Amino acid sequence: MELYSLTIHELQEKIKNGDVSAMQITESVFSRINAVEERVHSYIRLMKEEALAAAAKADENIKKGDLQPLTGIPVALKDIVCTKGITTTCGSHILHNFVPPYNATVVEKLSAAGAVFVGKANMDEFAMGSSTETSYFGPTHNPWDLERIPGGSSGGSATAVAADECIASIGSDTGGSIRQPAALCGVVGMKPTYGRVSRFGLIAFASSLDQIGPFTKDVEDCAIMMNVLAGYDPKESTSVKTEVPDYRRFIGGDIKGWKVGIPKEYFVEGIDPEVAAAVQKAIAVVEKCGGKIVDITLPHTQYCLAVYYIIAPAEASSNLARYDGVKYGLRTADARDLMEMYTKTRRQGFGAEVKRRIMIGTYALSAGYYDAYYGKASQVRALIRRDFDEAFQQCDVILTPTTPTPAFKIGEKTDDPLQMYLSDIFTISTNLAGIPGISVPCGFTAAGLPIGVQFLAGHFEEGKLLQIASTYEKNAAIEKRRPTL
Ligand code: GLN
C-alpha cells in the first residue's frame, strides 16, 4: 500500500509507531500528484514548497513527542478559503490575483492541528455550479471516468481525495457542494449544521446557507476532521457557542432501535434506477443493523429548488457587489471614468453563470419585486424548516439518495442551467433548514461510477450522523475499489 492511499487514522498509527515520517507522507502525496494531476486537474495551485516546510516542521514536533490530531497529514483546501500570502481565486478571473492578508479560521485551526497544506483545490466560480465546469481555470475530471464531471462546486476537493492527491480536504456547501461531489467521486463528505464551523475567511456566496466541511476517505476520518473544524469563533457572528463533543466517540456506535425516516418525496420518478437500487440496498443494511424504517413526509420539498434559486442568488448579488476593481482583484486597463471601470471590470471578471446569478438576485431584490420573490421565498423557507422539525419528532435521522443520478458527461448540462440545478434536488433542503448532512458511498453503477447515500439529522447532531454513517459503512462493506488512473 502506498502512503498516499491511506486514511488519516491509518497514517496517524504509523506516525505514532515511528514507521513513517511526515516528510515521507508528503512526498508520497506529491509523487501521486505528479502521476495523475494532469488528467484530473484537482488543483488551481499546488503548495509544494510550503508543504515540504510544514512536513519538516511536523517531523520536528513528532520527535519532541508533540502529536496533534492532524500532525503530518496532507490536506487540500478549496480555493474559497483565504490563505494568508497565498493566492485565493474562488475559481474566478476577478480574483485571479487576490492574495489575502489573513487566514480563514479553518485554515488557522487545521494548521494548529498539524495539517500539511497540499494546495488550493479547483471549484466552480464563486461556488456556483454542480460540475466544476464554471471554474475560470478549466474543468476538473472525475477520476472514475475522466470524461465525466466530478460534481461541484467543490469538485477539486472531492477528486483530490478520491484520486489520492491528498489525504483529506475542505469544501464549502451552500446547496450541496460538499455532499454532491462526494457522492459522485465515491468519498465521504459532510455539511455541518449552519453555525457549527466558522465562516470567517470563507469567501461568501450565500451567507445564510454557506457552511464549510470535510471530504475524507472514510467516516472515522470525517470525525477527526470535524473535531478540528467545529467550534465557536468570536470573529464570526453566526458561529454558535455550544459544546463540541469528541466526534470520534460516535464511530461504530450501535443504532439499534433508531428510527430512520424515509421521506416519500425523495423517492420519486426521475431517479436513475441504479441509484435507486443502491439506496434501497442501503436501507436494508440500516435495517439489518437494528434501524427501524419509518415512512415520513417533507411536504414542502417541491418548493426547495425554487426557494433556493431566489435566496442564494439574492444573497450572492449583494455579496458579489464588492468586486468592483477598486481595492483588490482584477481591474480593467482601459476605462475612461469610474463607472466604466466598474462595468468593464465586472463584465470581464465574472463568468456567465455568476452573471446569471447576479442578475436573478438583483431582480429578486429590486423595489416592487422584493415581497413577491425574496419575501415569499423566506416565508416558504420557514415552512421547509418546519417540515424537518416535524419529521425529527418521528425519527432520529433521515435517509435519502445524495444525488438523482451518477456523474454525467462533461459538457452535457452546460447549456441547460435548469438541468444543472436539478443535480442538487436532494441536498438543497438541508441548507435551507440549516441542518447537518453527510454523504457516504453506497455502491457503484454497472459502468463503475460511485453512488452516495445521504443521512440528515437535527441541528448540531453531527454525532448521530457519524454514528449511523460509520455503522452503515462497516456493515455495508462496499467494495474498496480505487479509480484506475
Ligand atoms: N449547485 C448549487 C449552486 O449552484 C450549490 C452550490 C454550492 O453548494 N455551493 O448554487
GROMACS .gro file of N, CA and C in nm, residues 18-174:
model
  471
   18GLY      N    1   0.631   0.535   1.477
   18GLY     CA    2   0.762   0.566   1.421
   18GLY      C    3   0.791   0.495   1.289
   19ASP      N    4   0.686   0.442   1.224
   19ASP     CA    5   0.707   0.370   1.097
   19ASP      C    6   0.729   0.464   0.979
   20VAL      N    7   0.667   0.582   0.983
   20VAL     CA    8   0.684   0.676   0.872
   20VAL      C    9   0.703   0.817   0.926
   21SER      N   10   0.760   0.902   0.842
   21SER     CA   11   0.774   1.043   0.880
   21SER      C   12   0.672   1.125   0.802
   22ALA      N   13   0.646   1.244   0.852
   22ALA     CA   14   0.557   1.336   0.781
   22ALA      C   15   0.613   1.366   0.643
   23MET      N   16   0.745   1.375   0.633
   23MET     CA   17   0.810   1.403   0.504
   23MET      C   18   0.781   1.293   0.404
   24GLN      N   19   0.790   1.167   0.449
   24GLN     CA   20   0.761   1.054   0.358
   24GLN      C   21   0.617   1.059   0.308
   25ILE      N   22   0.525   1.095   0.397
   25ILE     CA   23   0.383   1.101   0.357
   25ILE      C   24   0.364   1.212   0.254
   26THR      N   25   0.420   1.328   0.283
   26THR     CA   26   0.403   1.442   0.191
   26THR      C   27   0.467   1.411   0.056
   27GLU      N   28   0.584   1.351   0.059
   27GLU     CA   29   0.649   1.316  -0.069
   27GLU      C   30   0.567   1.214  -0.147
   28SER      N   31   0.507   1.120  -0.076
   28SER     CA   32   0.424   1.020  -0.142
   28SER      C   33   0.305   1.087  -0.211
   29VAL      N   34   0.241   1.181  -0.140
   29VAL     CA   35   0.126   1.251  -0.199
   29VAL      C   36   0.169   1.332  -0.322
   30PHE      N   37   0.284   1.398  -0.315
   30PHE     CA   38   0.327   1.477  -0.432
   30PHE      C   39   0.370   1.387  -0.549
   31SER      N   40   0.418   1.267  -0.519
   31SER     CA   41   0.452   1.176  -0.630
   31SER      C   42   0.322   1.133  -0.699
   32ARG      N   43   0.219   1.112  -0.621
   32ARG     CA   44   0.088   1.077  -0.678
   32ARG      C   45   0.034   1.195  -0.762
   33ILE      N   46   0.048   1.315  -0.710
   33ILE     CA   47   0.002   1.434  -0.783
   33ILE      C   48   0.075   1.441  -0.917
   34ASN      N   49   0.204   1.418  -0.914
   34ASN     CA   50   0.283   1.419  -1.038
   34ASN      C   51   0.228   1.321  -1.140
   35ALA      N   52   0.183   1.206  -1.090
   35ALA     CA   53   0.138   1.100  -1.181
   35ALA      C   54  -0.001   1.124  -1.238
   36VAL      N   55  -0.090   1.188  -1.163
   36VAL     CA   56  -0.231   1.193  -1.208
   36VAL      C   57  -0.290   1.334  -1.230
   37GLU      N   58  -0.227   1.436  -1.172
   37GLU     CA   59  -0.290   1.568  -1.173
   37GLU      C   60  -0.320   1.622  -1.313
   38GLU      N   61  -0.234   1.593  -1.406
   38GLU     CA   62  -0.252   1.643  -1.542
   38GLU      C   63  -0.387   1.598  -1.599
   39ARG      N   64  -0.428   1.475  -1.563
   39ARG     CA   65  -0.553   1.422  -1.617
   39ARG      C   66  -0.675   1.462  -1.534
   40VAL      N   67  -0.656   1.478  -1.402
   40VAL     CA   68  -0.771   1.504  -1.315
   40VAL      C   69  -0.795   1.655  -1.297
   41HIS      N   70  -0.689   1.729  -1.278
   41HIS     CA   71  -0.696   1.874  -1.252
   41HIS      C   72  -0.776   1.907  -1.127
   42SER      N   73  -0.729   1.854  -1.015
   42SER     CA   74  -0.792   1.883  -0.885
   42SER      C   75  -0.754   2.021  -0.833
   43TYR      N   76  -0.638   2.069  -0.874
   43TYR     CA   77  -0.584   2.189  -0.808
   43TYR      C   78  -0.577   2.311  -0.900
   44ILE      N   79  -0.601   2.427  -0.841
   44ILE     CA   80  -0.573   2.554  -0.909
   44ILE      C   81  -0.428   2.592  -0.881
   45ARG      N   82  -0.385   2.558  -0.761
   45ARG     CA   83  -0.249   2.593  -0.722
   45ARG      C   84  -0.194   2.489  -0.625
   46LEU      N   85  -0.074   2.441  -0.653
   46LEU     CA   86  -0.009   2.349  -0.560
   46LEU      C   87   0.081   2.429  -0.466
   47MET      N   88   0.101   2.377  -0.346
   47MET     CA   89   0.183   2.447  -0.247
   47MET      C   90   0.297   2.357  -0.201
   48LYS      N   91   0.373   2.306  -0.297
   48LYS     CA   92   0.473   2.205  -0.264
   48LYS      C   93   0.580   2.257  -0.167
   49GLU      N   94   0.630   2.375  -0.197
   49GLU     CA   95   0.737   2.429  -0.111
   49GLU      C   96   0.688   2.445   0.033
   50GLU      N   97   0.571   2.506   0.045
   50GLU     CA   98   0.512   2.527   0.179
   50GLU      C   99   0.487   2.391   0.246
   51ALA      N  100   0.441   2.293   0.166
   51ALA     CA  101   0.408   2.162   0.222
   51ALA      C  102   0.533   2.092   0.274
   52LEU      N  103   0.642   2.099   0.198
   52LEU     CA  104   0.765   2.033   0.244
   52LEU      C  105   0.817   2.099   0.372
   53ALA      N  106   0.805   2.231   0.378
   53ALA     CA  107   0.847   2.302   0.501
   53ALA      C  108   0.759   2.261   0.619
   54ALA      N  109   0.628   2.250   0.594
   54ALA     CA  110   0.536   2.212   0.702
   54ALA      C  111   0.563   2.068   0.747
   55ALA      N  112   0.596   1.981   0.650
   55ALA     CA  113   0.625   1.841   0.685
   55ALA      C  114   0.752   1.832   0.770
   56ALA      N  115   0.854   1.913   0.735
   56ALA     CA  116   0.978   1.913   0.813
   56ALA      C  117   0.949   1.958   0.956
   57LYS      N  118   0.864   2.060   0.966
   57LYS     CA  119   0.824   2.111   1.098
   57LYS      C  120   0.750   2.002   1.177
   58ALA      N  121   0.660   1.932   1.106
   58ALA     CA  122   0.583   1.824   1.170
   58ALA      C  123   0.677   1.716   1.223
   59ASP      N  124   0.779   1.684   1.144
   59ASP     CA  125   0.873   1.581   1.190
   59ASP      C  126   0.950   1.625   1.315
   60GLU      N  127   0.982   1.753   1.322
   60GLU     CA  128   1.047   1.804   1.444
   60GLU      C  129   0.955   1.785   1.564
   61ASN      N  130   0.827   1.820   1.543
   61ASN     CA  131   0.730   1.807   1.652
   61ASN      C  132   0.712   1.661   1.693
   62ILE      N  133   0.709   1.573   1.593
   62ILE     CA  134   0.693   1.430   1.623
   62ILE      C  135   0.810   1.384   1.710
   63LYS      N  136   0.929   1.428   1.674
   63LYS     CA  137   1.048   1.390   1.751
   63LYS      C  138   1.036   1.435   1.896
   64LYS      N  139   0.973   1.553   1.915
   64LYS     CA  140   0.957   1.606   2.051
   64LYS      C  141   0.841   1.540   2.125
   65GLY      N  142   0.768   1.452   2.052
   65GLY     CA  143   0.653   1.386   2.115
   65GLY      C  144   0.528   1.472   2.112
   66ASP      N  145   0.529   1.579   2.032
   66ASP     CA  146   0.412   1.667   2.022
   66ASP      C  147   0.325   1.624   1.904
   67LEU      N  148   0.228   1.539   1.933
   67LEU     CA  149   0.140   1.488   1.827
   67LEU      C  150   0.002   1.552   1.835
   68GLN      N  151  -0.032   1.631   1.733
   68GLN     CA  152  -0.165   1.692   1.725
   68GLN      C  153  -0.256   1.604   1.638
   69PRO      N  154  -0.386   1.634   1.634
   69PRO     CA  155  -0.479   1.544   1.563
   69PRO      C  156  -0.448   1.525   1.414
   70LEU      N  157  -0.379   1.621   1.351
   70LEU     CA  158  -0.352   1.606   1.207
   70LEU      C  159  -0.202   1.619   1.176
   71THR      N  160  -0.119   1.595   1.274
   71THR     CA  161   0.025   1.614   1.251
   71THR      C  162   0.073   1.534   1.130
   72GLY      N  163   0.128   1.607   1.033
   72GLY     CA  164   0.187   1.542   0.915
   72GLY      C  165   0.086   1.494   0.812
   73ILE      N  166  -0.041   1.532   0.825
   73ILE     CA  167  -0.144   1.483   0.730
   73ILE      C  168  -0.164   1.585   0.617
   74PRO      N  169  -0.142   1.544   0.492
   74PRO     CA  170  -0.162   1.634   0.377
   74PRO      C  171  -0.310   1.663   0.350
   75VAL      N  172  -0.345   1.791   0.354
   75VAL     CA  173  -0.485   1.835   0.340
   75VAL      C  174  -0.494   1.936   0.227
   76ALA      N  175  -0.599   1.923   0.143
   76ALA     CA  176  -0.624   2.021   0.036
   76ALA      C  177  -0.733   2.118   0.080
   77LEU      N  178  -0.721   2.243   0.035
   77LEU     CA  179  -0.817   2.347   0.071
   77LEU      C  180  -0.890   2.394  -0.054
   78LYS      N  181  -1.021   2.398  -0.050
   78LYS     CA  182  -1.095   2.458  -0.161
   78LYS      C  183  -1.049   2.602  -0.176
   79ASP      N  184  -1.035   2.648  -0.300
   79ASP     CA  185  -0.978   2.782  -0.321
   79ASP      C  186  -1.077   2.894  -0.290
   80ILE      N  187  -1.165   2.868  -0.194
   80ILE     CA  188  -1.263   2.966  -0.149
   80ILE      C  189  -1.229   3.010  -0.006
   81VAL      N  190  -1.133   2.940   0.059
   81VAL     CA  191  -1.093   2.981   0.194
   81VAL      C  192  -0.963   3.061   0.185
   82CYS      N  193  -0.961   3.171   0.255
   82CYS     CA  194  -0.848   3.264   0.245
   82CYS      C  195  -0.724   3.205   0.312
   83THR      N  196  -0.613   3.213   0.239
   83THR     CA  197  -0.484   3.167   0.290
   83THR      C  198  -0.388   3.285   0.283
   84LYS      N  199  -0.337   3.322   0.398
   84LYS     CA  200  -0.250   3.439   0.409
   84LYS      C  201  -0.127   3.427   0.318
   85GLY      N  202  -0.112   3.524   0.230
   85GLY     CA  203   0.007   3.526   0.145
   85GLY      C  204  -0.001   3.431   0.026
   86ILE      N  205  -0.111   3.356   0.014
   86ILE     CA  206  -0.123   3.260  -0.096
   86ILE      C  207  -0.250   3.290  -0.175
   87THR      N  208  -0.232   3.309  -0.307
   87THR     CA  209  -0.342   3.348  -0.394
   87THR      C  210  -0.467   3.264  -0.368
   88THR      N  211  -0.580   3.332  -0.359
   88THR     CA  212  -0.709   3.268  -0.334
   88THR      C  213  -0.806   3.320  -0.438
   89THR      N  214  -0.843   3.237  -0.535
   89THR     CA  215  -0.913   3.287  -0.654
   89THR      C  216  -1.063   3.268  -0.654
   90CYS      N  217  -1.114   3.175  -0.571
   90CYS     CA  218  -1.256   3.140  -0.574
   90CYS      C  219  -1.297   3.091  -0.714
   91GLY      N  220  -1.201   3.043  -0.790
   91GLY     CA  221  -1.230   2.992  -0.924
   91GLY      C  222  -1.266   3.099  -1.024
   92SER      N  223  -1.235   3.225  -0.991
   92SER     CA  224  -1.281   3.337  -1.075
   92SER      C  225  -1.167   3.420  -1.133
   93HIS      N  226  -1.191   3.473  -1.252
   93HIS     CA  227  -1.096   3.567  -1.312
   93HIS      C  228  -1.084   3.693  -1.227
   94ILE      N  229  -1.196   3.734  -1.169
   94ILE     CA  230  -1.196   3.862  -1.096
   94ILE      C  231  -1.106   3.857  -0.973
   95LEU      N  232  -1.079   3.736  -0.921
   95LEU     CA  233  -0.989   3.723  -0.805
   95LEU      C  234  -0.861   3.646  -0.841
   96HIS      N  235  -0.827   3.641  -0.969
   96HIS     CA  236  -0.714   3.557  -1.010
   96HIS      C  237  -0.583   3.599  -0.944
   97ASN      N  238  -0.575   3.725  -0.901
   97ASN     CA  239  -0.451   3.776  -0.842
   97ASN      C  240  -0.469   3.821  -0.696
   98PHE      N  241  -0.574   3.771  -0.632
   98PHE     CA  242  -0.603   3.816  -0.495
   98PHE      C  243  -0.520   3.737  -0.393
   99VAL      N  244  -0.438   3.808  -0.317
   99VAL     CA  245  -0.357   3.744  -0.213
   99VAL      C  246  -0.409   3.793  -0.077
  100PRO      N  247  -0.480   3.708  -0.005
  100PRO     CA  248  -0.541   3.751   0.122
  100PRO      C  249  -0.436   3.789   0.226
  101PRO      N  250  -0.466   3.893   0.304
  101PRO     CA  251  -0.373   3.931   0.410
  101PRO      C  252  -0.397   3.853   0.541
  102TYR      N  253  -0.489   3.759   0.540
  102TYR     CA  254  -0.517   3.683   0.663
  102TYR      C  255  -0.563   3.542   0.627
  103ASN      N  256  -0.562   3.453   0.725
  103ASN     CA  257  -0.611   3.316   0.709
  103ASN      C  258  -0.755   3.303   0.754
  104ALA      N  259  -0.831   3.219   0.686
  104ALA     CA  260  -0.963   3.180   0.735
  104ALA      C  261  -0.944   3.107   0.868
  105THR      N  262  -1.046   3.113   0.953
  105THR     CA  263  -1.036   3.044   1.082
  105THR      C  264  -1.009   2.895   1.063
  106VAL      N  265  -1.074   2.831   0.965
  106VAL     CA  266  -1.050   2.687   0.946
  106VAL      C  267  -0.905   2.660   0.907
  107VAL      N  268  -0.844   2.752   0.833
  107VAL     CA  269  -0.704   2.733   0.795
  107VAL      C  270  -0.616   2.741   0.919
  108GLU      N  271  -0.646   2.839   1.005
  108GLU     CA  272  -0.573   2.851   1.132
  108GLU      C  273  -0.588   2.724   1.215
  109LYS      N  274  -0.711   2.673   1.220
  109LYS     CA  275  -0.737   2.555   1.305
  109LYS      C  276  -0.666   2.431   1.251
  110LEU      N  277  -0.675   2.412   1.119
  110LEU     CA  278  -0.609   2.295   1.059
  110LEU      C  279  -0.458   2.304   1.079
  111SER      N  280  -0.407   2.423   1.062
  111SER     CA  281  -0.264   2.444   1.078
  111SER      C  282  -0.221   2.416   1.222
  112ALA      N  283  -0.297   2.466   1.318
  112ALA     CA  284  -0.265   2.441   1.458
  112ALA      C  285  -0.274   2.292   1.490
  113ALA      N  286  -0.358   2.220   1.415
  113ALA     CA  287  -0.373   2.075   1.438
  113ALA      C  288  -0.264   1.995   1.367
  114GLY      N  289  -0.173   2.065   1.299
  114GLY     CA  290  -0.058   1.996   1.241
  114GLY      C  291  -0.071   1.961   1.093
  115ALA      N  292  -0.182   2.001   1.028
  115ALA     CA  293  -0.203   1.963   0.887
  115ALA      C  294  -0.096   2.023   0.797
  116VAL      N  295  -0.066   1.952   0.689
  116VAL     CA  296   0.028   1.998   0.586
  116VAL      C  297  -0.057   2.035   0.464
  117PHE      N  298  -0.060   2.163   0.424
  117PHE     CA  299  -0.145   2.203   0.312
  117PHE      C  300  -0.079   2.170   0.178
  118VAL      N  301  -0.153   2.097   0.097
  118VAL     CA  302  -0.102   2.049  -0.032
  118VAL      C  303  -0.125   2.153  -0.141
  119GLY      N  304  -0.240   2.218  -0.139
  119GLY     CA  305  -0.271   2.314  -0.244
  119GLY      C  306  -0.413   2.365  -0.234
  120LYS      N  307  -0.447   2.452  -0.330
  120LYS     CA  308  -0.581   2.512  -0.335
  120LYS      C  309  -0.660   2.441  -0.446
  121ALA      N  310  -0.772   2.383  -0.407
  121ALA     CA  311  -0.845   2.294  -0.498
  121ALA      C  312  -0.940   2.370  -0.590
  122ASN      N  313  -0.957   2.315  -0.708
  122ASN     CA  314  -1.043   2.376  -0.810
  122ASN      C  315  -1.190   2.372  -0.768
  123MET      N  316  -1.268   2.463  -0.824
  123MET     CA  317  -1.408   2.478  -0.784
  123MET      C  318  -1.483   2.555  -0.892
  124ASP      N  319  -1.616   2.542  -0.891
  124ASP     CA  320  -1.697   2.628  -0.975
  124ASP      C  321  -1.676   2.773  -0.931
  125GLU      N  322  -1.682   2.865  -1.026
  125GLU     CA  323  -1.660   3.006  -0.996
  125GLU      C  324  -1.755   3.052  -0.884
  126PHE      N  325  -1.699   3.107  -0.779
  126PHE     CA  326  -1.774   3.153  -0.662
  126PHE      C  327  -1.866   3.045  -0.605
  127ALA      N  328  -1.831   2.918  -0.630
  127ALA     CA  329  -1.906   2.802  -0.578
  127ALA      C  330  -2.045   2.791  -0.641
  128MET      N  331  -2.062   2.851  -0.758
  128MET     CA  332  -2.192   2.845  -0.826
  128MET      C  333  -2.185   2.740  -0.935
  129GLY      N  334  -2.241   2.623  -0.905
  129GLY     CA  335  -2.240   2.516  -1.003
  129GLY      C  336  -2.241   2.380  -0.938
  130SER      N  337  -2.258   2.278  -1.019
  130SER     CA  338  -2.268   2.140  -0.970
  130SER      C  339  -2.174   2.049  -1.045
  131SER      N  340  -2.075   2.106  -1.114
  131SER     CA  341  -1.992   2.022  -1.200
  131SER      C  342  -1.846   2.066  -1.208
  132THR      N  343  -1.813   2.177  -1.144
  132THR     CA  344  -1.676   2.233  -1.151
  132THR      C  345  -1.639   2.274  -1.293
  133GLU      N  346  -1.739   2.289  -1.379
  133GLU     CA  347  -1.710   2.333  -1.516
  133GLU      C  348  -1.708   2.485  -1.528
  134THR      N  349  -1.760   2.557  -1.428
  134THR     CA  350  -1.763   2.703  -1.442
  134THR      C  351  -1.635   2.768  -1.390
  135SER      N  352  -1.538   2.687  -1.345
  135SER     CA  353  -1.411   2.743  -1.299
  135SER      C  354  -1.342   2.819  -1.411
  136TYR      N  355  -1.289   2.936  -1.378
  136TYR     CA  356  -1.209   3.013  -1.475
  136TYR      C  357  -1.085   2.935  -1.516
  137PHE      N  358  -1.043   2.842  -1.430
  137PHE     CA  359  -0.919   2.769  -1.453
  137PHE      C  360  -0.940   2.634  -1.524
  138GLY      N  361  -1.058   2.614  -1.579
  138GLY     CA  362  -1.086   2.491  -1.654
  138GLY      C  363  -1.146   2.384  -1.566
  139PRO      N  364  -1.208   2.284  -1.627
  139PRO     CA  365  -1.282   2.184  -1.551
  139PRO      C  366  -1.193   2.082  -1.479
  140THR      N  367  -1.249   2.021  -1.376
  140THR     CA  368  -1.187   1.906  -1.310
  140THR      C  369  -1.254   1.781  -1.367
  141HIS      N  370  -1.178   1.672  -1.376
  141HIS     CA  371  -1.232   1.548  -1.433
  141HIS      C  372  -1.255   1.445  -1.323
  142ASN      N  373  -1.361   1.368  -1.337
  142ASN     CA  374  -1.392   1.264  -1.238
  142ASN      C  375  -1.291   1.149  -1.252
  143PRO      N  376  -1.219   1.116  -1.145
  143PRO     CA  377  -1.115   1.012  -1.155
  143PRO      C  378  -1.171   0.875  -1.194
  144TRP      N  379  -1.301   0.853  -1.175
  144TRP     CA  380  -1.360   0.723  -1.209
  144TRP      C  381  -1.390   0.714  -1.358
  145ASP      N  382  -1.401   0.828  -1.425
  145ASP     CA  383  -1.423   0.833  -1.569
  145ASP      C  384  -1.389   0.976  -1.610
  146LEU      N  385  -1.274   0.990  -1.673
  146LEU     CA  386  -1.221   1.124  -1.697
  146LEU      C  387  -1.307   1.207  -1.791
  147GLU      N  388  -1.404   1.144  -1.859
  147GLU     CA  389  -1.493   1.222  -1.946
  147GLU      C  390  -1.613   1.276  -1.870
  148ARG      N  391  -1.619   1.244  -1.742
  148ARG     CA  392  -1.734   1.289  -1.663
  148ARG      C  393  -1.694   1.396  -1.561
  149ILE      N  394  -1.798   1.468  -1.516
  149ILE     CA  395  -1.778   1.575  -1.417
  149ILE      C  396  -1.761   1.510  -1.279
  150PRO      N  397  -1.693   1.580  -1.188
  150PRO     CA  398  -1.675   1.526  -1.053
  150PRO      C  399  -1.786   1.571  -0.958
  151GLY      N  400  -1.882   1.650  -1.010
  151GLY     CA  401  -1.976   1.719  -0.922
  151GLY      C  402  -1.917   1.855  -0.886
  152GLY      N  403  -1.995   1.932  -0.813
  152GLY     CA  404  -1.946   2.065  -0.776
  152GLY      C  405  -2.032   2.123  -0.665
  153SER      N  406  -1.998   2.234  -0.615
  153SER     CA  407  -1.891   2.315  -0.668
  153SER      C  408  -1.752   2.276  -0.617
  154SER      N  409  -1.745   2.194  -0.509
  154SER     CA  410  -1.614   2.160  -0.452
  154SER      C  411  -1.553   2.040  -0.525
  155GLY      N  412  -1.558   2.040  -0.658
  155GLY     CA  413  -1.513   1.925  -0.736
  155GLY      C  414  -1.368   1.889  -0.712
  156GLY      N  415  -1.280   1.990  -0.708
  156GLY     CA  416  -1.138   1.964  -0.688
  156GLY      C  417  -1.108   1.903  -0.552
  157SER      N  418  -1.181   1.948  -0.450
  157SER     CA  419  -1.161   1.892  -0.315
  157SER      C  420  -1.201   1.745  -0.312
  158ALA      N  421  -1.308   1.711  -0.386
  158ALA     CA  422  -1.356   1.572  -0.389
  158ALA      C  423  -1.260   1.484  -0.468
  159THR      N  424  -1.215   1.531  -0.585
  159THR     CA  425  -1.127   1.446  -0.666
  159THR      C  426  -0.989   1.432  -0.601
  160ALA      N  427  -0.944   1.536  -0.533
  160ALA     CA  428  -0.813   1.527  -0.468
  160ALA      C  429  -0.812   1.411  -0.368
  161VAL      N  430  -0.924   1.393  -0.296
  161VAL     CA  431  -0.933   1.280  -0.202
  161VAL      C  432  -0.952   1.149  -0.279
  162ALA      N  433  -1.042   1.149  -0.377
  162ALA     CA  434  -1.073   1.025  -0.450
  162ALA      C  435  -0.952   0.974  -0.528
  163ALA      N  436  -0.872   1.066  -0.581
  163ALA     CA  437  -0.756   1.026  -0.662
  163ALA      C  438  -0.629   1.018  -0.579
  164ASP      N  439  -0.643   1.026  -0.447
  164ASP     CA  440  -0.529   1.016  -0.354
  164ASP      C  441  -0.425   1.126  -0.374
  165GLU      N  442  -0.473   1.245  -0.414
  165GLU     CA  443  -0.382   1.359  -0.427
  165GLU      C  444  -0.376   1.441  -0.298
  166CYS      N  445  -0.436   1.389  -0.193
  166CYS     CA  446  -0.427   1.443  -0.057
  166CYS      C  447  -0.491   1.335   0.030
  167ILE      N  448  -0.488   1.354   0.162
  167ILE     CA  449  -0.549   1.252   0.249
  167ILE      C  450  -0.691   1.294   0.287
  168ALA      N  451  -0.710   1.425   0.303
  168ALA     CA  452  -0.844   1.478   0.332
  168ALA      C  453  -0.848   1.620   0.276
  169SER      N  454  -0.970   1.677   0.266
  169SER     CA  455  -0.978   1.813   0.213
  169SER      C  456  -1.096   1.887   0.274
  170ILE      N  457  -1.100   2.015   0.241
  170ILE     CA  458  -1.205   2.105   0.290
  170ILE      C  459  -1.285   2.156   0.170
  171GLY      N  460  -1.417   2.160   0.186
  171GLY     CA  461  -1.502   2.220   0.085
  171GLY      C  462  -1.601   2.314   0.150
  172SER      N  463  -1.688   2.373   0.068
  172SER     CA  464  -1.798   2.450   0.124
  172SER      C  465  -1.926   2.404   0.055
  173ASP      N  466  -2.037   2.414   0.130
  173ASP     CA  467  -2.164   2.357   0.084
  173ASP      C  468  -2.273   2.462   0.108
  174THR      N  469  -2.329   2.513  -0.002
  174THR     CA  470  -2.434   2.615   0.005
  174THR      C  471  -2.568   2.552  -0.033
   0.00000   0.00000   0.00000
